[in-house]
Amino acid sequence: MAGAQKRHVIEAQIPALRRFAYALLRDPEAADDLVQDCLERALSRWHLFRPEAALRPWLFQVLRNLHIDGMRARARRGPHLAYDEAFSPAIDGGAEAAAHLGDVLAALDLLTLEQREVILLVGVEDFSYAETARILGVAQGTVMSRLARGRARLRALVEPGPDSGDNEGARGPATGAPLRRVK
Amino acid sequence: MTGQQQMAVTEDDIQALVDGRLHGADAAAVEAAVAQDAVLAARVAGLRADRAALRAALASKAAEPVPARLRAATRRPTRSWQASWGGAQLAAGLVILAVGLGGGWVLGRQGAVGPQPVVVAGFAQAAQLAHAVYSVEVAHPVEVGAADEGHLMAWLSKRLGRTLQAPDLRARGYALVGGRLLPGSTGAAAQLMYEDASGARLTLYVAAVEGGETAFRFAQGSEAASLTWVDAGMGFAVSAALPRARLLPIAEDVYHALAL
């Protein structure tokens, strides 16, 4: 593939990469730093790269791994610079309150990273379950269970109530654990 | 499917239904089973609503124009691009190398050993390209302005893995405008921009390079001239549309300010 073509296929993915990075970090500047790191890394590894069909998951895998690396580096160094802090969304009482007001992004921040990743890759970036499993380096069954648990938690945060699935108020009393395997 | 033949709906079925990944008979069977169970139907509706809300909340992010620095990040030539791009770059590098060898000189760098002319030539070219691209910017010449100098330098220091201070060039008539992070050939690069009273700009480009120390080397590009040197694994380039004689004392100041 000629340089210009490669550039085009990669550039076409930048908006989605920015969206994914922003959803993970919730800080526009830090998210674009992460995307830039991803593009640099992807281009430097381009010679290792193969057919075009798998380009999109590969780019997301690069970005996702850089995000994990950044979090690990931050954990090693401890609180340091403002830019480091942006590697993970602020989780505090404010986020919890916003989540209860129906802010789905604030609610997402309250999930574990593993849950956020699958919910975003599957539900927003439209990767198949198999592609998501490859991006994350886990079994597809793991993707499915993280997806189910993560979405259940998100539901409970966005719409806390006796039964998190109900909009109409016609539901029965709370069962304690609102989301269980059905039948 | 009739009411009597209610199928067992698994959690995976629910997720696949919410994601629209079921097709044909499978989709119909799961839909029918869900429709018969009011609790389940409400839960599916809630999961679909969350999924849609999340997509909607993030749609604007993907619709934003791509920042120039990210577009620029895809334009960096890499090893495998050299077939299409590297030929011209190599030729340009050789020209600069020739200029560097012909016009280069040692300047108070007695300790300089093992010059890396090729590295430095490519480095000068990268610095001049960055200078040409950003020094003409009116609205967004820098990512972080001089008002946030402490933050800027902490950030760039972290990304380059070396403590950097912005040299004070006010005595030379240049005030710091700010700086930005750029993709260099070996990773992150930093550009600091200065401006004189007339608005003429001067940039300092810094990136990790392989090799030991070098003397100052002069490179004349089409837009700007550069003085470059390597010190302790870091390359430095001072670029401006200035003649060599005027660039030299500024580069000396920068060198002394940054000397390890």
Short mmCIF file of N, CA and C in Angstrom, two decimals, chain A residues 2-4 6-7 10-11 14-16 18-19 22-23 28-33 35-37 39-41 43-44 46-47 77 80-84 87 104-105 108 119-129 144-145 147-149 151-152 154-156 158 163-167 171 178-183, chain B residues 6-21 33-34 36-47 49-51 53-55 57-59 61-67 69-76 78-81 84-85 143-144 151 154-155 158-159 181-184 187-189:
data_model
loop_
_atom_site.label_atom_id
_atom_site.label_comp_id
_atom_site.label_asym_id
_atom_site.label_seq_id
_atom_site.Cartn_x
_atom_site.Cartn_y
_atom_site.Cartn_z
N ALA A 2 0.54 2.20 -0.81
CA ALA A 2 1.33 3.43 -0.87
C ALA A 2 1.14 4.22 0.41
N GLY A 3 2.09 5.11 0.67
CA GLY A 3 2.04 5.90 1.89
C GLY A 3 0.75 6.68 2.02
N ALA A 4 0.32 7.28 0.90
CA ALA A 4 -0.88 8.10 0.95
C ALA A 4 -2.10 7.26 1.32
N LYS A 6 -2.12 4.45 3.09
CA LYS A 6 -2.03 4.08 4.50
C LYS A 6 -2.50 5.22 5.37
N ARG A 7 -2.05 6.40 4.98
CA ARG A 7 -2.42 7.57 5.75
C ARG A 7 -3.94 7.72 5.75
N ILE A 10 -5.69 5.14 7.95
CA ILE A 10 -5.50 5.44 9.38
C ILE A 10 -6.26 6.70 9.77
N GLU A 11 -6.17 7.71 8.92
CA GLU A 11 -6.86 8.97 9.25
C GLU A 11 -8.35 8.77 9.38
N ILE A 14 -9.36 8.09 12.92
CA ILE A 14 -9.04 9.02 14.02
C ILE A 14 -10.29 9.48 14.78
N PRO A 15 -11.39 9.82 14.09
CA PRO A 15 -12.56 10.24 14.88
C PRO A 15 -13.03 9.18 15.87
N ALA A 16 -13.05 7.93 15.45
CA ALA A 16 -13.50 6.87 16.36
C ALA A 16 -12.47 6.64 17.47
N ARG A 18 -10.56 8.91 18.73
CA ARG A 18 -10.73 10.02 19.68
C ARG A 18 -11.94 9.77 20.57
N ARG A 19 -12.99 9.26 19.97
CA ARG A 19 -14.20 8.98 20.76
C ARG A 19 -13.91 7.95 21.85
N TYR A 22 -11.61 9.42 24.48
CA TYR A 22 -12.33 10.38 25.31
C TYR A 22 -13.25 9.67 26.29
N ALA A 23 -13.91 8.63 25.81
CA ALA A 23 -14.83 7.90 26.69
C ALA A 23 -14.07 7.22 27.83
N PRO A 28 -10.46 15.86 27.26
CA PRO A 28 -10.21 15.98 25.82
C PRO A 28 -8.73 16.03 25.46
N GLU A 29 -7.95 16.77 26.26
CA GLU A 29 -6.53 16.91 25.94
C GLU A 29 -5.79 15.59 26.14
N ALA A 30 -6.05 14.97 27.27
CA ALA A 30 -5.39 13.69 27.56
C ALA A 30 -5.81 12.64 26.54
N ALA A 31 -7.07 12.72 26.10
CA ALA A 31 -7.55 11.75 25.11
C ALA A 31 -6.81 11.94 23.79
N ASP A 32 -6.63 13.19 23.39
CA ASP A 32 -5.91 13.41 22.13
C ASP A 32 -4.43 13.05 22.26
N ASP A 33 -3.87 13.24 23.45
CA ASP A 33 -2.49 12.77 23.67
C ASP A 33 -2.42 11.26 23.46
N VAL A 35 -4.45 9.41 21.68
CA VAL A 35 -4.62 9.10 20.26
C VAL A 35 -3.33 9.37 19.50
N GLN A 36 -2.69 10.47 19.84
CA GLN A 36 -1.43 10.79 19.15
C GLN A 36 -0.38 9.71 19.43
N ASP A 37 -0.30 9.29 20.67
CA ASP A 37 0.62 8.19 21.01
C ASP A 37 0.27 6.95 20.20
N LEU A 39 -1.23 6.79 17.28
CA LEU A 39 -0.87 6.94 15.86
C LEU A 39 0.64 6.79 15.68
N GLU A 40 1.39 7.37 16.60
CA GLU A 40 2.85 7.24 16.52
C GLU A 40 3.25 5.77 16.63
N ARG A 41 2.66 5.10 17.60
CA ARG A 41 2.99 3.69 17.82
C ARG A 41 2.58 2.86 16.61
N LEU A 43 2.17 3.76 13.51
CA LEU A 43 3.01 4.00 12.33
C LEU A 43 4.39 3.38 12.50
N SER A 44 4.88 3.41 13.73
CA SER A 44 6.21 2.83 13.94
C SER A 44 6.18 1.30 13.85
N TRP A 46 4.06 -0.19 11.71
CA TRP A 46 3.31 -0.48 10.49
C TRP A 46 3.91 -1.65 9.72
N HIS A 47 5.23 -1.75 9.75
CA HIS A 47 5.88 -2.82 9.00
C HIS A 47 5.49 -4.19 9.55
N ARG A 77 4.26 5.62 39.58
CA ARG A 77 4.81 6.91 40.00
C ARG A 77 4.02 7.53 41.13
N HIS A 80 1.37 12.69 40.36
CA HIS A 80 2.55 13.37 39.87
C HIS A 80 2.13 14.64 39.15
N LEU A 81 1.88 14.52 37.89
CA LEU A 81 1.55 15.69 37.09
C LEU A 81 0.08 15.70 36.74
N ALA A 82 -0.39 16.86 36.43
CA ALA A 82 -1.79 16.99 36.07
C ALA A 82 -2.15 16.09 34.90
N TYR A 83 -1.23 15.98 33.93
CA TYR A 83 -1.55 15.19 32.74
C TYR A 83 -1.68 13.71 33.08
N ASP A 84 -0.94 13.29 34.09
CA ASP A 84 -1.05 11.90 34.51
C ASP A 84 -2.43 11.62 35.08
N PHE A 87 -5.34 10.29 33.16
CA PHE A 87 -5.40 8.94 32.60
C PHE A 87 -6.61 8.16 33.08
N VAL A 104 -25.28 9.39 31.32
CA VAL A 104 -24.80 8.04 31.06
C VAL A 104 -23.27 7.98 31.04
N LEU A 105 -22.61 9.07 30.64
CA LEU A 105 -21.15 9.07 30.65
C LEU A 105 -20.61 9.09 32.07
N LEU A 108 -20.94 5.71 33.34
CA LEU A 108 -19.92 4.82 32.76
C LEU A 108 -18.62 4.92 33.55
N ILE A 119 -18.09 -2.37 26.93
CA ILE A 119 -19.32 -1.63 26.60
C ILE A 119 -19.05 -0.66 25.45
N LEU A 120 -17.88 -0.03 25.48
CA LEU A 120 -17.55 0.93 24.42
C LEU A 120 -17.21 0.23 23.11
N LEU A 121 -16.40 -0.80 23.18
CA LEU A 121 -15.97 -1.46 21.95
C LEU A 121 -17.15 -2.13 21.25
N VAL A 122 -18.02 -2.73 22.03
CA VAL A 122 -19.17 -3.43 21.42
C VAL A 122 -20.29 -2.45 21.11
N GLY A 123 -20.66 -1.67 22.11
CA GLY A 123 -21.88 -0.89 21.99
C GLY A 123 -21.73 0.42 21.25
N VAL A 124 -20.52 0.97 21.23
CA VAL A 124 -20.32 2.26 20.56
C VAL A 124 -19.49 2.08 19.29
N GLU A 125 -18.40 1.31 19.39
CA GLU A 125 -17.52 1.17 18.23
C GLU A 125 -17.94 0.03 17.30
N ASP A 126 -18.97 -0.71 17.71
CA ASP A 126 -19.55 -1.75 16.84
C ASP A 126 -18.60 -2.87 16.47
N PHE A 127 -17.66 -3.18 17.34
CA PHE A 127 -16.84 -4.36 17.09
C PHE A 127 -17.66 -5.60 17.43
N SER A 128 -17.41 -6.68 16.69
CA SER A 128 -18.07 -7.94 17.00
C SER A 128 -17.55 -8.44 18.35
N TYR A 129 -18.25 -9.39 18.91
CA TYR A 129 -17.80 -9.95 20.18
C TYR A 129 -16.43 -10.61 20.00
N MET A 144 -18.50 -11.48 27.00
CA MET A 144 -19.94 -11.52 27.23
C MET A 144 -20.29 -11.29 28.70
N SER A 145 -19.49 -11.88 29.59
CA SER A 145 -19.84 -11.71 31.00
C SER A 145 -19.52 -10.29 31.48
N LEU A 147 -19.67 -7.70 29.58
CA LEU A 147 -20.71 -6.88 28.95
C LEU A 147 -21.99 -6.93 29.78
N ALA A 148 -22.39 -8.13 30.17
CA ALA A 148 -23.63 -8.28 30.92
C ALA A 148 -23.54 -7.59 32.27
N ARG A 149 -22.43 -7.81 32.97
CA ARG A 149 -22.29 -7.20 34.29
C ARG A 149 -22.17 -5.69 34.19
N ARG A 151 -23.21 -3.67 31.80
CA ARG A 151 -24.46 -3.02 31.39
C ARG A 151 -25.49 -3.04 32.51
N ALA A 152 -25.47 -4.11 33.29
CA ALA A 152 -26.40 -4.18 34.42
C ALA A 152 -26.07 -3.08 35.43
N LEU A 154 -24.46 -0.29 34.79
CA LEU A 154 -24.77 0.99 34.16
C LEU A 154 -26.27 1.30 34.30
N ARG A 155 -27.07 0.29 34.02
CA ARG A 155 -28.53 0.43 34.12
C ARG A 155 -28.93 0.87 35.53
N ALA A 156 -28.33 0.22 36.50
CA ALA A 156 -28.69 0.52 37.89
C ALA A 156 -28.26 1.93 38.27
N VAL A 158 -27.84 4.54 36.02
CA VAL A 158 -28.59 5.54 35.26
C VAL A 158 -30.00 5.66 35.81
N ASP A 163 -36.59 -1.73 40.41
CA ASP A 163 -36.18 -2.66 39.37
C ASP A 163 -35.61 -1.82 38.25
N SER A 164 -34.34 -1.97 38.02
CA SER A 164 -33.65 -1.02 37.16
C SER A 164 -34.14 -1.06 35.72
N GLY A 165 -34.96 -2.01 35.35
CA GLY A 165 -35.39 -2.10 33.96
C GLY A 165 -36.67 -1.35 33.66
N ASP A 166 -37.21 -0.68 34.62
CA ASP A 166 -38.58 -0.20 34.42
C ASP A 166 -38.67 1.31 34.29
N ASN A 167 -39.39 1.74 33.28
CA ASN A 167 -39.66 3.16 33.10
C ASN A 167 -41.04 3.54 33.58
N ARG A 171 -43.59 -1.98 37.76
CA ARG A 171 -42.83 -3.15 38.18
C ARG A 171 -43.07 -3.50 39.63
N PRO A 178 -30.85 -6.80 41.12
CA PRO A 178 -31.83 -6.51 40.08
C PRO A 178 -31.61 -7.30 38.79
N LEU A 179 -30.38 -7.64 38.47
CA LEU A 179 -30.14 -8.22 37.17
C LEU A 179 -29.54 -9.60 37.31
N ARG A 180 -30.33 -10.55 36.97
CA ARG A 180 -29.93 -11.94 37.07
C ARG A 180 -30.13 -12.58 35.72
N ARG A 181 -29.43 -13.64 35.55
CA ARG A 181 -29.66 -14.47 34.36
C ARG A 181 -31.13 -14.87 34.34
N VAL A 182 -31.71 -14.75 33.17
CA VAL A 182 -33.14 -15.00 33.08
C VAL A 182 -33.41 -16.41 32.61
N LYS A 183 -34.24 -17.10 33.28
CA LYS A 183 -34.73 -18.44 32.94
C LYS A 183 -33.65 -19.50 32.87
N GLN B 6 -42.12 -21.54 25.06
CA GLN B 6 -41.20 -20.51 25.49
C GLN B 6 -39.78 -21.05 25.56
N MET B 7 -38.88 -20.35 24.88
CA MET B 7 -37.49 -20.82 24.86
C MET B 7 -36.74 -20.26 26.06
N ALA B 8 -35.65 -20.92 26.39
CA ALA B 8 -34.79 -20.41 27.45
C ALA B 8 -33.90 -19.33 26.85
N VAL B 9 -34.04 -18.11 27.36
CA VAL B 9 -33.24 -17.00 26.85
C VAL B 9 -32.02 -16.83 27.74
N THR B 10 -30.85 -16.91 27.15
CA THR B 10 -29.63 -16.76 27.95
C THR B 10 -29.24 -15.29 28.03
N GLU B 11 -28.33 -15.01 28.94
CA GLU B 11 -27.83 -13.64 29.06
C GLU B 11 -27.14 -13.22 27.78
N ASP B 12 -26.42 -14.15 27.14
CA ASP B 12 -25.76 -13.82 25.87
C ASP B 12 -26.79 -13.45 24.81
N ASP B 13 -27.93 -14.14 24.82
CA ASP B 13 -29.00 -13.80 23.87
C ASP B 13 -29.47 -12.36 24.09
N ILE B 14 -29.63 -12.01 25.37
CA ILE B 14 -30.10 -10.67 25.69
C ILE B 14 -29.13 -9.61 25.16
N GLN B 15 -27.84 -9.85 25.43
CA GLN B 15 -26.84 -8.87 24.98
C GLN B 15 -26.84 -8.77 23.46
N ALA B 16 -26.91 -9.93 22.81
CA ALA B 16 -26.89 -9.93 21.34
C ALA B 16 -28.14 -9.25 20.79
N LEU B 17 -29.24 -9.42 21.47
CA LEU B 17 -30.47 -8.75 21.03
C LEU B 17 -30.31 -7.24 21.16
N VAL B 18 -29.79 -6.82 22.31
CA VAL B 18 -29.60 -5.38 22.55
C VAL B 18 -28.65 -4.79 21.52
N ASP B 19 -27.65 -5.58 21.13
CA ASP B 19 -26.67 -5.09 20.16
C ASP B 19 -27.12 -5.27 18.72
N GLY B 20 -28.29 -5.85 18.52
CA GLY B 20 -28.76 -6.06 17.16
C GLY B 20 -27.93 -7.08 16.40
N ARG B 21 -27.39 -8.05 17.12
CA ARG B 21 -26.50 -9.03 16.48
C ARG B 21 -27.21 -10.35 16.21
N ALA B 33 -39.69 -14.42 22.96
CA ALA B 33 -39.55 -14.85 24.35
C ALA B 33 -39.52 -13.63 25.27
N VAL B 34 -38.82 -12.59 24.83
CA VAL B 34 -38.73 -11.37 25.65
C VAL B 34 -40.11 -10.72 25.76
N GLN B 36 -42.90 -12.00 25.91
CA GLN B 36 -43.81 -12.72 26.81
C GLN B 36 -43.50 -12.49 28.28
N ASP B 37 -42.40 -11.83 28.54
CA ASP B 37 -41.98 -11.64 29.93
C ASP B 37 -41.84 -10.14 30.18
N ALA B 38 -42.76 -9.58 30.91
CA ALA B 38 -42.78 -8.13 31.08
C ALA B 38 -41.52 -7.62 31.78
N VAL B 39 -41.03 -8.36 32.75
CA VAL B 39 -39.83 -7.93 33.48
C VAL B 39 -38.64 -7.92 32.52
N LEU B 40 -38.54 -8.99 31.77
CA LEU B 40 -37.44 -9.10 30.82
C LEU B 40 -37.55 -8.03 29.73
N ALA B 41 -38.76 -7.80 29.27
CA ALA B 41 -38.98 -6.81 28.21
C ALA B 41 -38.55 -5.42 28.69
N ALA B 42 -38.88 -5.13 29.95
CA ALA B 42 -38.51 -3.82 30.50
C ALA B 42 -36.99 -3.72 30.62
N ARG B 43 -36.38 -4.82 31.00
CA ARG B 43 -34.92 -4.79 31.14
C ARG B 43 -34.25 -4.58 29.79
N VAL B 44 -34.73 -5.28 28.78
CA VAL B 44 -34.17 -5.11 27.44
C VAL B 44 -34.37 -3.67 26.97
N ALA B 45 -35.53 -3.11 27.24
CA ALA B 45 -35.79 -1.73 26.84
C ALA B 45 -34.80 -0.79 27.53
N GLY B 46 -34.54 -1.06 28.80
CA GLY B 46 -33.60 -0.22 29.54
C GLY B 46 -32.19 -0.35 28.98
N LEU B 47 -31.76 -1.57 28.67
CA LEU B 47 -30.42 -1.77 28.13
C LEU B 47 -30.28 -1.10 26.75
N ALA B 49 -31.96 1.49 25.80
CA ALA B 49 -31.95 2.94 26.03
C ALA B 49 -30.55 3.39 26.46
N ASP B 50 -29.91 2.63 27.33
CA ASP B 50 -28.56 3.00 27.78
C ASP B 50 -27.58 2.97 26.61
N ARG B 51 -27.71 1.93 25.80
CA ARG B 51 -26.80 1.80 24.66
C ARG B 51 -26.99 2.99 23.72
N ALA B 53 -28.21 5.91 24.50
CA ALA B 53 -27.80 7.15 25.18
C ALA B 53 -26.28 7.31 25.13
N LEU B 54 -25.58 6.19 25.29
CA LEU B 54 -24.12 6.24 25.27
C LEU B 54 -23.62 6.63 23.88
N ARG B 55 -24.21 6.04 22.87
CA ARG B 55 -23.82 6.39 21.49
C ARG B 55 -24.10 7.85 21.21
N ALA B 57 -24.34 10.27 23.39
CA ALA B 57 -23.48 11.15 24.19
C ALA B 57 -22.09 11.27 23.59
N LEU B 58 -21.66 10.25 22.86
CA LEU B 58 -20.31 10.25 22.31
C LEU B 58 -20.27 10.62 20.83
N ALA B 59 -21.43 10.76 20.22
CA ALA B 59 -21.47 11.02 18.78
C ALA B 59 -20.77 12.33 18.42
N LYS B 61 -18.32 13.69 19.80
CA LYS B 61 -16.85 13.59 19.87
C LYS B 61 -16.30 13.09 18.53
N ALA B 62 -16.95 12.12 17.97
CA ALA B 62 -16.46 11.57 16.69
C ALA B 62 -16.75 12.52 15.54
N ALA B 63 -17.69 13.43 15.74
CA ALA B 63 -18.05 14.36 14.66
C ALA B 63 -17.14 15.59 14.65
N GLU B 64 -16.36 15.77 15.71
CA GLU B 64 -15.47 16.94 15.76
C GLU B 64 -14.44 16.85 14.64
N PRO B 65 -14.00 18.00 14.13
CA PRO B 65 -12.89 17.95 13.18
C PRO B 65 -11.64 17.41 13.87
N VAL B 66 -10.86 16.66 13.13
CA VAL B 66 -9.65 16.07 13.69
C VAL B 66 -8.61 17.17 13.92
N PRO B 67 -8.06 17.27 15.12
CA PRO B 67 -7.05 18.31 15.39
C PRO B 67 -5.84 18.13 14.46
N ARG B 69 -2.79 18.36 14.95
CA ARG B 69 -1.64 17.60 15.45
C ARG B 69 -1.84 16.10 15.24
N LEU B 70 -3.10 15.66 15.22
CA LEU B 70 -3.35 14.24 14.99
C LEU B 70 -3.24 13.90 13.51
N ARG B 71 -3.70 14.82 12.66
CA ARG B 71 -3.49 14.59 11.23
C ARG B 71 -2.00 14.56 10.94
N ALA B 72 -1.28 15.48 11.58
CA ALA B 72 0.17 15.54 11.35
C ALA B 72 0.84 14.25 11.79
N ALA B 73 0.29 13.63 12.82
CA ALA B 73 0.92 12.41 13.35
C ALA B 73 0.88 11.27 12.35
N THR B 74 -0.03 11.33 11.38
CA THR B 74 -0.09 10.26 10.39
C THR B 74 0.80 10.57 9.19
N ARG B 75 1.41 11.73 9.18
CA ARG B 75 2.20 12.12 8.02
C ARG B 75 3.69 11.91 8.23
N ARG B 76 4.02 11.37 9.36
CA ARG B 76 5.42 11.11 9.63
C ARG B 76 5.87 9.89 8.84
N THR B 78 7.65 6.56 7.98
CA THR B 78 8.19 5.46 8.77
C THR B 78 9.03 4.59 7.87
N ARG B 79 9.69 3.65 8.47
CA ARG B 79 10.58 2.79 7.70
C ARG B 79 9.90 2.22 6.47
N SER B 80 8.70 1.71 6.66
CA SER B 80 8.06 1.03 5.54
C SER B 80 7.49 2.01 4.53
N TRP B 81 7.47 3.27 4.87
CA TRP B 81 6.98 4.25 3.91
C TRP B 81 8.09 4.76 3.02
N SER B 84 8.02 5.00 -0.83
CA SER B 84 7.28 6.04 -1.53
C SER B 84 7.74 7.44 -1.13
N TRP B 85 8.23 7.56 0.06
CA TRP B 85 8.44 8.89 0.61
C TRP B 85 9.92 9.13 0.89
N GLU B 143 0.44 24.63 21.45
CA GLU B 143 -0.61 23.90 22.15
C GLU B 143 -0.84 24.47 23.54
N VAL B 144 0.27 24.80 24.19
CA VAL B 144 0.20 25.35 25.54
C VAL B 144 0.99 26.65 25.54
N HIS B 151 3.52 24.33 33.58
CA HIS B 151 2.76 23.17 33.16
C HIS B 151 3.30 22.63 31.84
N ALA B 154 6.69 20.96 32.36
CA ALA B 154 6.55 19.69 33.10
C ALA B 154 6.02 18.60 32.17
N TRP B 155 5.07 18.99 31.36
CA TRP B 155 4.46 18.04 30.41
C TRP B 155 5.49 17.57 29.38
N LYS B 158 8.13 15.38 30.81
CA LYS B 158 7.65 14.03 31.07
C LYS B 158 7.61 13.23 29.77
N ARG B 159 7.12 13.87 28.73
CA ARG B 159 6.98 13.13 27.47
C ARG B 159 8.33 12.84 26.82
N LEU B 181 3.81 19.38 21.67
CA LEU B 181 4.38 18.04 21.51
C LEU B 181 4.18 17.62 20.06
N LEU B 182 5.20 16.97 19.50
CA LEU B 182 5.14 16.54 18.10
C LEU B 182 5.65 15.11 18.00
N PRO B 183 5.25 14.41 16.94
CA PRO B 183 5.85 13.11 16.69
C PRO B 183 7.21 13.28 16.03
N GLY B 184 8.25 12.74 16.63
CA GLY B 184 9.58 12.77 16.02
C GLY B 184 9.89 11.40 15.44
N GLY B 187 10.10 9.06 18.43
CA GLY B 187 9.11 9.17 19.50
C GLY B 187 8.68 10.62 19.65
N ALA B 188 8.45 11.00 20.88
CA ALA B 188 7.95 12.35 21.12
C ALA B 188 9.04 13.39 20.85
N ALA B 189 8.63 14.50 20.30
CA ALA B 189 9.51 15.65 20.12
C ALA B 189 8.78 16.87 20.68
#
